[in-house]
């Protein structure tokens, strides 16, 4: 296919990709990723940060310290529970533990200060109780549910209920795959991750609304003219917005990729990787779902209506 002027030919209908007709293929691809995400969630689970599950965090600034030294320091303090130790940048080591008493927290601080030859005051210590973690988790879930409800109401009033259903299915598709990849790579789900989730839902919704607006324009008088089926009108709308959606997503992915691969990967800014990974995976999944999931689902829902069935019969008779 000649790429020069492809966007214009797709918009005019001179060239057409049969996206709606290939819905079984797109559903199969999504099903594969959903199954893999489910396996990852079932086997590895989600690693929640201490903001959600409660616990203690100790961040030591050291130029030559190692993770092995941190493990020895925590063990010598008498803590035998689950720990998560990671480097942050080139000069910090963060140790996370479960919920511990204040006296044990002090012992760990003393042990870390002795092991790394630093002062106790220089160790950044955070203690999060389980009730605070439960409150944060509840608010994050409430925010997500409220977002989905508002989206459904907006789409149902602005477009139609079936478009709202298709959009919500696409959004759930994006979140589940992103969470599954999070479980697979073992990244922590932190408050910044939740912010990333809500952000990618906004990007995904934007793409979906652009496609649905074009679908509505193409199908406004479709039953009276009888020139094409609803699926054909939807397929044309997807083709007309395809290049725009891809270009918008690529532009959005470039800075996110810089944060993830350069900021978190090369420069070691570990605090950025939670947000960057959620945005990177979510933008890709959101673009895919708005084109290959939401639009085909909408067409399938509308094709069941008696008026659309009658339209399809008239178009088939003419052709």
PDB file of C-alpha atoms in Angstrom, residues 15-315:
ATOM      1  CA  UNK A  15      -8.533   3.183   0.415  1.00  0.00           C
ATOM      2  CA  UNK A  16     -10.156   1.213   3.191  1.00  0.00           C
ATOM      3  CA  UNK A  17      -8.899  -1.130   5.900  1.00  0.00           C
ATOM      4  CA  UNK A  18     -11.543  -3.673   6.869  1.00  0.00           C
ATOM      5  CA  UNK A  19     -11.240  -3.111  10.608  1.00  0.00           C
ATOM      6  CA  UNK A  20     -14.844  -3.892  11.531  1.00  0.00           C
ATOM      7  CA  UNK A  21     -14.874  -7.000   9.343  1.00  0.00           C
ATOM      8  CA  UNK A  22     -11.742  -8.306  11.077  1.00  0.00           C
ATOM      9  CA  UNK A  23     -13.191  -7.964  14.565  1.00  0.00           C
ATOM     10  CA  UNK A  24     -12.677 -11.652  15.386  1.00  0.00           C
ATOM     11  CA  UNK A  25      -8.948 -11.197  14.853  1.00  0.00           C
ATOM     12  CA  UNK A  26      -8.811  -8.083  17.062  1.00  0.00           C
ATOM     13  CA  UNK A  27     -10.873  -9.786  19.762  1.00  0.00           C
ATOM     14  CA  UNK A  28      -8.499 -12.771  19.677  1.00  0.00           C
ATOM     15  CA  UNK A  29      -5.463 -10.529  20.146  1.00  0.00           C
ATOM     16  CA  UNK A  30      -7.113  -8.773  23.087  1.00  0.00           C
ATOM     17  CA  UNK A  31      -8.217 -12.096  24.565  1.00  0.00           C
ATOM     18  CA  UNK A  32      -4.631 -13.336  24.421  1.00  0.00           C
ATOM     19  CA  UNK A  33      -3.361 -10.305  26.350  1.00  0.00           C
ATOM     20  CA  UNK A  34      -6.255 -10.563  28.813  1.00  0.00           C
ATOM     21  CA  UNK A  35      -5.433 -14.232  29.486  1.00  0.00           C
ATOM     22  CA  UNK A  36      -1.737 -13.412  29.947  1.00  0.00           C
ATOM     23  CA  UNK A  37      -2.674 -10.565  32.282  1.00  0.00           C
ATOM     24  CA  UNK A  38      -4.962 -12.879  34.246  1.00  0.00           C
ATOM     25  CA  UNK A  39      -2.182 -15.467  34.570  1.00  0.00           C
ATOM     26  CA  UNK A  40       0.264 -12.785  35.745  1.00  0.00           C
ATOM     27  CA  UNK A  41      -2.234 -11.492  38.302  1.00  0.00           C
ATOM     28  CA  UNK A  42      -3.037 -15.007  39.490  1.00  0.00           C
ATOM     29  CA  UNK A  43       0.568 -16.188  39.836  1.00  0.00           C
ATOM     30  CA  UNK A  44       2.501 -13.066  40.816  1.00  0.00           C
ATOM     31  CA  UNK A  45      -0.210 -10.728  42.016  1.00  0.00           C
ATOM     32  CA  UNK A  46       0.046  -6.974  42.380  1.00  0.00           C
ATOM     33  CA  UNK A  47       2.855  -5.502  44.434  1.00  0.00           C
ATOM     34  CA  UNK A  48       1.205  -2.722  46.409  1.00  0.00           C
ATOM     35  CA  UNK A  49       3.266   0.103  47.838  1.00  0.00           C
ATOM     36  CA  UNK A  50       3.183   0.850  51.542  1.00  0.00           C
ATOM     37  CA  UNK A  51       0.765   3.720  50.883  1.00  0.00           C
ATOM     38  CA  UNK A  52      -1.883   1.052  50.183  1.00  0.00           C
ATOM     39  CA  UNK A  53      -0.992  -1.876  52.439  1.00  0.00           C
ATOM     40  CA  UNK A  54       0.798  -0.086  55.263  1.00  0.00           C
ATOM     41  CA  UNK A  55       4.350  -0.654  56.450  1.00  0.00           C
ATOM     42  CA  UNK A  56       7.629   1.175  56.909  1.00  0.00           C
ATOM     43  CA  UNK A  57      10.111   2.613  54.432  1.00  0.00           C
ATOM     44  CA  UNK A  58      13.758   3.540  55.075  1.00  0.00           C
ATOM     45  CA  UNK A  59      15.731   5.433  52.436  1.00  0.00           C
ATOM     46  CA  UNK A  60      19.495   5.612  52.937  1.00  0.00           C
ATOM     47  CA  UNK A  61      21.757   7.932  50.976  1.00  0.00           C
ATOM     48  CA  UNK A  62      25.025   6.136  50.248  1.00  0.00           C
ATOM     49  CA  UNK A  63      27.546   6.208  47.425  1.00  0.00           C
ATOM     50  CA  UNK A  64      28.981   2.720  47.921  1.00  0.00           C
ATOM     51  CA  UNK A  65      26.287   0.772  49.766  1.00  0.00           C
ATOM     52  CA  UNK A  66      24.773  -2.421  48.348  1.00  0.00           C
ATOM     53  CA  UNK A  67      21.460  -4.241  48.626  1.00  0.00           C
ATOM     54  CA  UNK A  68      23.239  -7.118  50.402  1.00  0.00           C
ATOM     55  CA  UNK A  69      24.402  -4.737  53.122  1.00  0.00           C
ATOM     56  CA  UNK A  70      20.867  -3.459  53.558  1.00  0.00           C
ATOM     57  CA  UNK A  71      19.593  -7.020  53.932  1.00  0.00           C
ATOM     58  CA  UNK A  72      22.220  -7.746  56.584  1.00  0.00           C
ATOM     59  CA  UNK A  73      21.373  -4.571  58.477  1.00  0.00           C
ATOM     60  CA  UNK A  74      17.647  -5.347  58.566  1.00  0.00           C
ATOM     61  CA  UNK A  75      18.277  -8.961  59.631  1.00  0.00           C
ATOM     62  CA  UNK A  76      20.685  -7.918  62.396  1.00  0.00           C
ATOM     63  CA  UNK A  77      18.004  -5.583  63.785  1.00  0.00           C
ATOM     64  CA  UNK A  78      15.797  -8.618  64.399  1.00  0.00           C
ATOM     65  CA  UNK A  79      13.278  -8.195  61.568  1.00  0.00           C
ATOM     66  CA  UNK A  80      12.473 -11.456  59.754  1.00  0.00           C
ATOM     67  CA  UNK A  81       9.389 -10.481  57.793  1.00  0.00           C
ATOM     68  CA  UNK A  82       8.965  -9.640  54.121  1.00  0.00           C
ATOM     69  CA  UNK A  83      11.239  -6.901  52.805  1.00  0.00           C
ATOM     70  CA  UNK A  84      11.549  -5.097  49.486  1.00  0.00           C
ATOM     71  CA  UNK A  85      14.925  -3.477  48.829  1.00  0.00           C
ATOM     72  CA  UNK A  86      15.769  -1.481  45.717  1.00  0.00           C
ATOM     73  CA  UNK A  87      18.182   1.167  44.545  1.00  0.00           C
ATOM     74  CA  UNK A  88      16.924   4.638  43.637  1.00  0.00           C
ATOM     75  CA  UNK A  89      19.240   6.493  41.322  1.00  0.00           C
ATOM     76  CA  UNK A  90      22.943   6.102  41.992  1.00  0.00           C
ATOM     77  CA  UNK A  91      23.131   7.084  45.646  1.00  0.00           C
ATOM     78  CA  UNK A  92      20.005   5.831  47.437  1.00  0.00           C
ATOM     79  CA  UNK A  93      18.778   2.479  48.733  1.00  0.00           C
ATOM     80  CA  UNK A  94      15.168   2.073  49.844  1.00  0.00           C
ATOM     81  CA  UNK A  95      14.126  -0.673  52.256  1.00  0.00           C
ATOM     82  CA  UNK A  96      10.431  -1.424  52.708  1.00  0.00           C
ATOM     83  CA  UNK A  97       9.050  -3.682  55.409  1.00  0.00           C
ATOM     84  CA  UNK A  98       5.651  -4.709  56.659  1.00  0.00           C
ATOM     85  CA  UNK A  99       3.960  -3.037  59.600  1.00  0.00           C
ATOM     86  CA  UNK A 100       6.373  -2.928  62.551  1.00  0.00           C
ATOM     87  CA  UNK A 101       6.404  -1.473  66.051  1.00  0.00           C
ATOM     88  CA  UNK A 102       8.181   1.792  66.759  1.00  0.00           C
ATOM     89  CA  UNK A 103      10.971   0.152  68.787  1.00  0.00           C
ATOM     90  CA  UNK A 104      11.792  -2.230  65.919  1.00  0.00           C
ATOM     91  CA  UNK A 105      11.721   0.698  63.502  1.00  0.00           C
ATOM     92  CA  UNK A 106      14.290   2.467  65.684  1.00  0.00           C
ATOM     93  CA  UNK A 107      16.482  -0.642  65.765  1.00  0.00           C
ATOM     94  CA  UNK A 108      16.414  -0.884  61.961  1.00  0.00           C
ATOM     95  CA  UNK A 109      17.392   2.784  61.690  1.00  0.00           C
ATOM     96  CA  UNK A 110      20.299   2.236  64.103  1.00  0.00           C
ATOM     97  CA  UNK A 111      21.432  -0.856  62.210  1.00  0.00           C
ATOM     98  CA  UNK A 112      21.271   0.902  58.836  1.00  0.00           C
ATOM     99  CA  UNK A 113      23.136   3.938  60.175  1.00  0.00           C
ATOM    100  CA  UNK A 114      25.880   1.680  61.528  1.00  0.00           C
ATOM    101  CA  UNK A 115      26.128  -0.477  58.401  1.00  0.00           C
ATOM    102  CA  UNK A 116      26.302   2.443  55.951  1.00  0.00           C
ATOM    103  CA  UNK A 117      28.215   4.830  58.246  1.00  0.00           C
ATOM    104  CA  UNK A 118      25.553   7.555  58.108  1.00  0.00           C
ATOM    105  CA  UNK A 119      23.648   9.460  60.745  1.00  0.00           C
ATOM    106  CA  UNK A 120      20.186   8.387  61.845  1.00  0.00           C
ATOM    107  CA  UNK A 121      18.855  11.831  60.939  1.00  0.00           C
ATOM    108  CA  UNK A 122      19.927  11.351  57.308  1.00  0.00           C
ATOM    109  CA  UNK A 123      17.751   8.238  56.926  1.00  0.00           C
ATOM    110  CA  UNK A 124      14.346   9.124  55.481  1.00  0.00           C
ATOM    111  CA  UNK A 125      11.850   7.027  57.439  1.00  0.00           C
ATOM    112  CA  UNK A 126       8.122   6.674  56.715  1.00  0.00           C
ATOM    113  CA  UNK A 127       5.662   4.650  58.767  1.00  0.00           C
ATOM    114  CA  UNK A 128       2.205   4.038  57.291  1.00  0.00           C
ATOM    115  CA  UNK A 129      -0.445   2.334  59.389  1.00  0.00           C
ATOM    116  CA  UNK A 130      -2.887  -0.229  57.957  1.00  0.00           C
ATOM    117  CA  UNK A 131      -5.890   2.053  58.499  1.00  0.00           C
ATOM    118  CA  UNK A 132      -4.250   4.794  56.420  1.00  0.00           C
ATOM    119  CA  UNK A 133      -3.428   2.258  53.706  1.00  0.00           C
ATOM    120  CA  UNK A 134      -7.041   1.052  53.640  1.00  0.00           C
ATOM    121  CA  UNK A 135      -8.253   4.653  53.359  1.00  0.00           C
ATOM    122  CA  UNK A 136      -5.950   5.339  50.394  1.00  0.00           C
ATOM    123  CA  UNK A 137      -7.046   2.105  48.691  1.00  0.00           C
ATOM    124  CA  UNK A 138     -10.717   2.939  49.201  1.00  0.00           C
ATOM    125  CA  UNK A 139     -10.290   6.444  47.798  1.00  0.00           C
ATOM    126  CA  UNK A 140      -8.403   5.129  44.762  1.00  0.00           C
ATOM    127  CA  UNK A 141     -11.189   2.625  44.052  1.00  0.00           C
ATOM    128  CA  UNK A 142     -13.850   5.278  44.566  1.00  0.00           C
ATOM    129  CA  UNK A 143     -12.054   7.597  42.148  1.00  0.00           C
ATOM    130  CA  UNK A 144     -11.917   4.895  39.477  1.00  0.00           C
ATOM    131  CA  UNK A 145     -15.584   3.935  39.892  1.00  0.00           C
ATOM    132  CA  UNK A 146     -16.684   7.588  39.868  1.00  0.00           C
ATOM    133  CA  UNK A 147     -14.714   8.167  36.673  1.00  0.00           C
ATOM    134  CA  UNK A 148     -16.381   5.214  34.923  1.00  0.00           C
ATOM    135  CA  UNK A 149     -19.866   6.312  36.040  1.00  0.00           C
ATOM    136  CA  UNK A 150     -19.329   9.875  34.828  1.00  0.00           C
ATOM    137  CA  UNK A 151     -18.010   8.562  31.498  1.00  0.00           C
ATOM    138  CA  UNK A 152     -21.072   6.350  31.028  1.00  0.00           C
ATOM    139  CA  UNK A 153     -23.472   9.197  31.811  1.00  0.00           C
ATOM    140  CA  UNK A 154     -21.622  11.612  29.518  1.00  0.00           C
ATOM    141  CA  UNK A 155     -21.497   9.224  26.563  1.00  0.00           C
ATOM    142  CA  UNK A 156     -25.104   8.104  27.050  1.00  0.00           C
ATOM    143  CA  UNK A 157     -26.323  11.722  27.019  1.00  0.00           C
ATOM    144  CA  UNK A 158     -23.960  13.024  24.335  1.00  0.00           C
ATOM    145  CA  UNK A 159     -24.090  10.047  21.992  1.00  0.00           C
ATOM    146  CA  UNK A 160     -26.188   6.990  22.848  1.00  0.00           C
ATOM    147  CA  UNK A 161     -26.234   4.221  25.503  1.00  0.00           C
ATOM    148  CA  UNK A 162     -24.653   1.607  23.206  1.00  0.00           C
ATOM    149  CA  UNK A 163     -21.682   3.901  22.630  1.00  0.00           C
ATOM    150  CA  UNK A 164     -21.319   4.238  26.403  1.00  0.00           C
ATOM    151  CA  UNK A 165     -21.281   0.446  26.780  1.00  0.00           C
ATOM    152  CA  UNK A 166     -18.664   0.025  24.050  1.00  0.00           C
ATOM    153  CA  UNK A 167     -16.477   2.762  25.546  1.00  0.00           C
ATOM    154  CA  UNK A 168     -16.635   1.287  29.057  1.00  0.00           C
ATOM    155  CA  UNK A 169     -15.689  -2.172  27.741  1.00  0.00           C
ATOM    156  CA  UNK A 170     -12.681  -0.588  25.996  1.00  0.00           C
ATOM    157  CA  UNK A 171     -11.667   1.259  29.176  1.00  0.00           C
ATOM    158  CA  UNK A 172     -11.888  -1.914  31.294  1.00  0.00           C
ATOM    159  CA  UNK A 173      -9.846  -3.671  28.590  1.00  0.00           C
ATOM    160  CA  UNK A 174      -7.116  -1.009  28.908  1.00  0.00           C
ATOM    161  CA  UNK A 175      -6.977  -1.053  32.706  1.00  0.00           C
ATOM    162  CA  UNK A 176      -6.914  -4.849  32.992  1.00  0.00           C
ATOM    163  CA  UNK A 177      -4.089  -5.261  30.483  1.00  0.00           C
ATOM    164  CA  UNK A 178      -2.073  -2.455  32.085  1.00  0.00           C
ATOM    165  CA  UNK A 179      -2.523  -3.956  35.560  1.00  0.00           C
ATOM    166  CA  UNK A 180      -1.553  -7.380  34.199  1.00  0.00           C
ATOM    167  CA  UNK A 181       1.681  -6.026  32.722  1.00  0.00           C
ATOM    168  CA  UNK A 182       2.364  -4.305  36.051  1.00  0.00           C
ATOM    169  CA  UNK A 183       2.050  -7.677  37.783  1.00  0.00           C
ATOM    170  CA  UNK A 184       4.262  -9.316  35.160  1.00  0.00           C
ATOM    171  CA  UNK A 185       7.185  -6.879  35.509  1.00  0.00           C
ATOM    172  CA  UNK A 186       6.797  -6.639  39.285  1.00  0.00           C
ATOM    173  CA  UNK A 187       6.479  -2.861  39.538  1.00  0.00           C
ATOM    174  CA  UNK A 188       4.809  -1.439  42.628  1.00  0.00           C
ATOM    175  CA  UNK A 189       1.331  -0.010  42.371  1.00  0.00           C
ATOM    176  CA  UNK A 190       1.674   3.362  44.066  1.00  0.00           C
ATOM    177  CA  UNK A 191      -0.554   6.471  44.202  1.00  0.00           C
ATOM    178  CA  UNK A 192       1.308   7.756  41.142  1.00  0.00           C
ATOM    179  CA  UNK A 193       0.273   4.550  39.364  1.00  0.00           C
ATOM    180  CA  UNK A 194      -3.381   5.302  40.099  1.00  0.00           C
ATOM    181  CA  UNK A 195      -2.880   8.797  38.683  1.00  0.00           C
ATOM    182  CA  UNK A 196      -1.366   7.157  35.604  1.00  0.00           C
ATOM    183  CA  UNK A 197      -4.383   4.853  35.265  1.00  0.00           C
ATOM    184  CA  UNK A 198      -6.823   7.754  35.397  1.00  0.00           C
ATOM    185  CA  UNK A 199      -4.698   9.649  32.873  1.00  0.00           C
ATOM    186  CA  UNK A 200      -4.643   6.789  30.356  1.00  0.00           C
ATOM    187  CA  UNK A 201      -8.392   6.373  30.734  1.00  0.00           C
ATOM    188  CA  UNK A 202      -8.702   9.998  29.690  1.00  0.00           C
ATOM    189  CA  UNK A 203      -6.486   9.426  26.637  1.00  0.00           C
ATOM    190  CA  UNK A 204      -8.381   6.281  25.687  1.00  0.00           C
ATOM    191  CA  UNK A 205     -11.722   8.033  26.105  1.00  0.00           C
ATOM    192  CA  UNK A 206     -10.518  10.924  23.932  1.00  0.00           C
ATOM    193  CA  UNK A 207      -9.654   8.592  21.058  1.00  0.00           C
ATOM    194  CA  UNK A 208     -12.925   6.712  21.454  1.00  0.00           C
ATOM    195  CA  UNK A 209     -15.004   9.907  21.463  1.00  0.00           C
ATOM    196  CA  UNK A 210     -13.275  11.096  18.261  1.00  0.00           C
ATOM    197  CA  UNK A 211     -14.116   7.805  16.528  1.00  0.00           C
ATOM    198  CA  UNK A 212     -17.697   7.728  17.837  1.00  0.00           C
ATOM    199  CA  UNK A 213     -18.316  11.326  16.782  1.00  0.00           C
ATOM    200  CA  UNK A 214     -17.343  10.388  13.231  1.00  0.00           C
ATOM    201  CA  UNK A 215     -19.521   7.267  13.415  1.00  0.00           C
ATOM    202  CA  UNK A 216     -22.482   9.395  14.448  1.00  0.00           C
ATOM    203  CA  UNK A 217     -21.827  11.786  11.562  1.00  0.00           C
ATOM    204  CA  UNK A 218     -21.595   8.970   8.999  1.00  0.00           C
ATOM    205  CA  UNK A 219     -24.691   7.141  10.283  1.00  0.00           C
ATOM    206  CA  UNK A 220     -26.970  10.111  10.989  1.00  0.00           C
ATOM    207  CA  UNK A 221     -29.359   9.419   8.062  1.00  0.00           C
ATOM    208  CA  UNK A 222     -28.175   5.957   7.154  1.00  0.00           C
ATOM    209  CA  UNK A 223     -31.550   4.226   7.508  1.00  0.00           C
ATOM    210  CA  UNK A 224     -33.247   6.662   5.119  1.00  0.00           C
ATOM    211  CA  UNK A 225     -30.573   6.725   2.418  1.00  0.00           C
ATOM    212  CA  UNK A 226     -29.756   3.013   2.490  1.00  0.00           C
ATOM    213  CA  UNK A 227     -26.363   3.548   0.822  1.00  0.00           C
ATOM    214  CA  UNK A 228     -24.348   1.449   3.255  1.00  0.00           C
ATOM    215  CA  UNK A 229     -24.748  -0.789   6.288  1.00  0.00           C
ATOM    216  CA  UNK A 230     -24.035   0.434   9.797  1.00  0.00           C
ATOM    217  CA  UNK A 231     -20.853  -1.638   9.890  1.00  0.00           C
ATOM    218  CA  UNK A 232     -19.684  -0.074   6.643  1.00  0.00           C
ATOM    219  CA  UNK A 233     -20.372   3.420   7.966  1.00  0.00           C
ATOM    220  CA  UNK A 234     -18.525   2.584  11.187  1.00  0.00           C
ATOM    221  CA  UNK A 235     -15.594   1.136   9.267  1.00  0.00           C
ATOM    222  CA  UNK A 236     -15.372   4.321   7.191  1.00  0.00           C
ATOM    223  CA  UNK A 237     -15.389   6.422  10.371  1.00  0.00           C
ATOM    224  CA  UNK A 238     -12.546   4.365  11.863  1.00  0.00           C
ATOM    225  CA  UNK A 239     -10.524   4.722   8.657  1.00  0.00           C
ATOM    226  CA  UNK A 240     -11.162   8.475   8.595  1.00  0.00           C
ATOM    227  CA  UNK A 241      -9.853   8.918  12.145  1.00  0.00           C
ATOM    228  CA  UNK A 242      -7.149   6.230  12.037  1.00  0.00           C
ATOM    229  CA  UNK A 243      -4.184   8.418  11.094  1.00  0.00           C
ATOM    230  CA  UNK A 244      -5.234  11.131  13.537  1.00  0.00           C
ATOM    231  CA  UNK A 245      -5.463   8.650  16.418  1.00  0.00           C
ATOM    232  CA  UNK A 246      -2.089   7.096  15.636  1.00  0.00           C
ATOM    233  CA  UNK A 247      -0.345  10.456  15.233  1.00  0.00           C
ATOM    234  CA  UNK A 248      -1.825  11.778  18.485  1.00  0.00           C
ATOM    235  CA  UNK A 249      -0.740   8.672  20.375  1.00  0.00           C
ATOM    236  CA  UNK A 250       2.800   8.725  18.961  1.00  0.00           C
ATOM    237  CA  UNK A 251       3.241  12.363  19.982  1.00  0.00           C
ATOM    238  CA  UNK A 252       1.987  11.518  23.487  1.00  0.00           C
ATOM    239  CA  UNK A 253       4.196   8.408  23.714  1.00  0.00           C
ATOM    240  CA  UNK A 254       7.453  10.201  22.911  1.00  0.00           C
ATOM    241  CA  UNK A 255       7.780  12.153  26.185  1.00  0.00           C
ATOM    242  CA  UNK A 256       6.419   9.213  28.184  1.00  0.00           C
ATOM    243  CA  UNK A 257       9.025   6.912  26.600  1.00  0.00           C
ATOM    244  CA  UNK A 258      11.702   9.455  27.497  1.00  0.00           C
ATOM    245  CA  UNK A 259      10.568   9.394  31.136  1.00  0.00           C
ATOM    246  CA  UNK A 260      10.425   5.584  31.250  1.00  0.00           C
ATOM    247  CA  UNK A 261      13.559   4.577  29.339  1.00  0.00           C
ATOM    248  CA  UNK A 262      15.800   7.576  29.892  1.00  0.00           C
ATOM    249  CA  UNK A 263      14.609   8.962  33.216  1.00  0.00           C
ATOM    250  CA  UNK A 264      13.858   5.693  35.026  1.00  0.00           C
ATOM    251  CA  UNK A 265      16.064   3.341  32.997  1.00  0.00           C
ATOM    252  CA  UNK A 266      19.293   5.225  32.258  1.00  0.00           C
ATOM    253  CA  UNK A 267      19.256   7.922  34.947  1.00  0.00           C
ATOM    254  CA  UNK A 268      17.805   5.662  37.643  1.00  0.00           C
ATOM    255  CA  UNK A 269      14.961   7.966  38.695  1.00  0.00           C
ATOM    256  CA  UNK A 270      12.977   5.126  40.269  1.00  0.00           C
ATOM    257  CA  UNK A 271      10.180   7.357  41.501  1.00  0.00           C
ATOM    258  CA  UNK A 272       9.153   8.017  37.886  1.00  0.00           C
ATOM    259  CA  UNK A 273       8.880   4.460  36.631  1.00  0.00           C
ATOM    260  CA  UNK A 274       5.496   3.661  38.232  1.00  0.00           C
ATOM    261  CA  UNK A 275       3.770   6.569  36.534  1.00  0.00           C
ATOM    262  CA  UNK A 276       5.719   6.237  33.266  1.00  0.00           C
ATOM    263  CA  UNK A 277       4.986   2.518  32.796  1.00  0.00           C
ATOM    264  CA  UNK A 278       1.267   3.022  33.418  1.00  0.00           C
ATOM    265  CA  UNK A 279       1.173   5.839  30.864  1.00  0.00           C
ATOM    266  CA  UNK A 280       3.290   3.993  28.276  1.00  0.00           C
ATOM    267  CA  UNK A 281       1.309   0.735  28.311  1.00  0.00           C
ATOM    268  CA  UNK A 282      -2.005   2.502  28.766  1.00  0.00           C
ATOM    269  CA  UNK A 283      -1.511   4.841  25.795  1.00  0.00           C
ATOM    270  CA  UNK A 284      -0.759   1.916  23.506  1.00  0.00           C
ATOM    271  CA  UNK A 285      -3.680  -0.150  24.832  1.00  0.00           C
ATOM    272  CA  UNK A 286      -6.008   2.868  24.693  1.00  0.00           C
ATOM    273  CA  UNK A 287      -5.214   3.621  21.063  1.00  0.00           C
ATOM    274  CA  UNK A 288      -5.677  -0.032  20.134  1.00  0.00           C
ATOM    275  CA  UNK A 289      -8.968  -0.396  21.998  1.00  0.00           C
ATOM    276  CA  UNK A 290     -10.529   2.785  20.593  1.00  0.00           C
ATOM    277  CA  UNK A 291      -9.911   1.555  17.040  1.00  0.00           C
ATOM    278  CA  UNK A 292     -10.094  -2.238  17.216  1.00  0.00           C
ATOM    279  CA  UNK A 293     -12.334  -2.899  20.233  1.00  0.00           C
ATOM    280  CA  UNK A 294     -14.772  -0.042  20.902  1.00  0.00           C
ATOM    281  CA  UNK A 295     -15.830   0.507  17.277  1.00  0.00           C
ATOM    282  CA  UNK A 296     -16.419  -3.204  16.458  1.00  0.00           C
ATOM    283  CA  UNK A 297     -18.372  -3.683  19.709  1.00  0.00           C
ATOM    284  CA  UNK A 298     -20.532  -0.685  18.859  1.00  0.00           C
ATOM    285  CA  UNK A 299     -21.206  -2.051  15.365  1.00  0.00           C
ATOM    286  CA  UNK A 300     -22.119  -5.468  16.801  1.00  0.00           C
ATOM    287  CA  UNK A 301     -24.557  -3.913  19.277  1.00  0.00           C
ATOM    288  CA  UNK A 302     -26.241  -1.739  16.648  1.00  0.00           C
ATOM    289  CA  UNK A 303     -26.453  -4.555  14.090  1.00  0.00           C
ATOM    290  CA  UNK A 304     -28.899  -6.328  16.417  1.00  0.00           C
ATOM    291  CA  UNK A 305     -31.487  -3.556  16.161  1.00  0.00           C
ATOM    292  CA  UNK A 306     -34.488  -4.305  13.875  1.00  0.00           C
ATOM    293  CA  UNK A 307     -34.048  -1.059  11.918  1.00  0.00           C
ATOM    294  CA  UNK A 308     -30.368  -1.809  11.241  1.00  0.00           C
ATOM    295  CA  UNK A 309     -31.183  -5.401  10.270  1.00  0.00           C
ATOM    296  CA  UNK A 310     -33.730  -4.102   7.766  1.00  0.00           C
ATOM    297  CA  UNK A 311     -31.147  -1.626   6.453  1.00  0.00           C
ATOM    298  CA  UNK A 312     -28.618  -4.413   5.946  1.00  0.00           C
ATOM    299  CA  UNK A 313     -31.174  -6.392   3.929  1.00  0.00           C
ATOM    300  CA  UNK A 314     -31.913  -3.398   1.681  1.00  0.00           C
ATOM    301  CA  UNK A 315     -28.232  -2.715   1.086  1.00  0.00           C
TER     302      UNK A 315
END
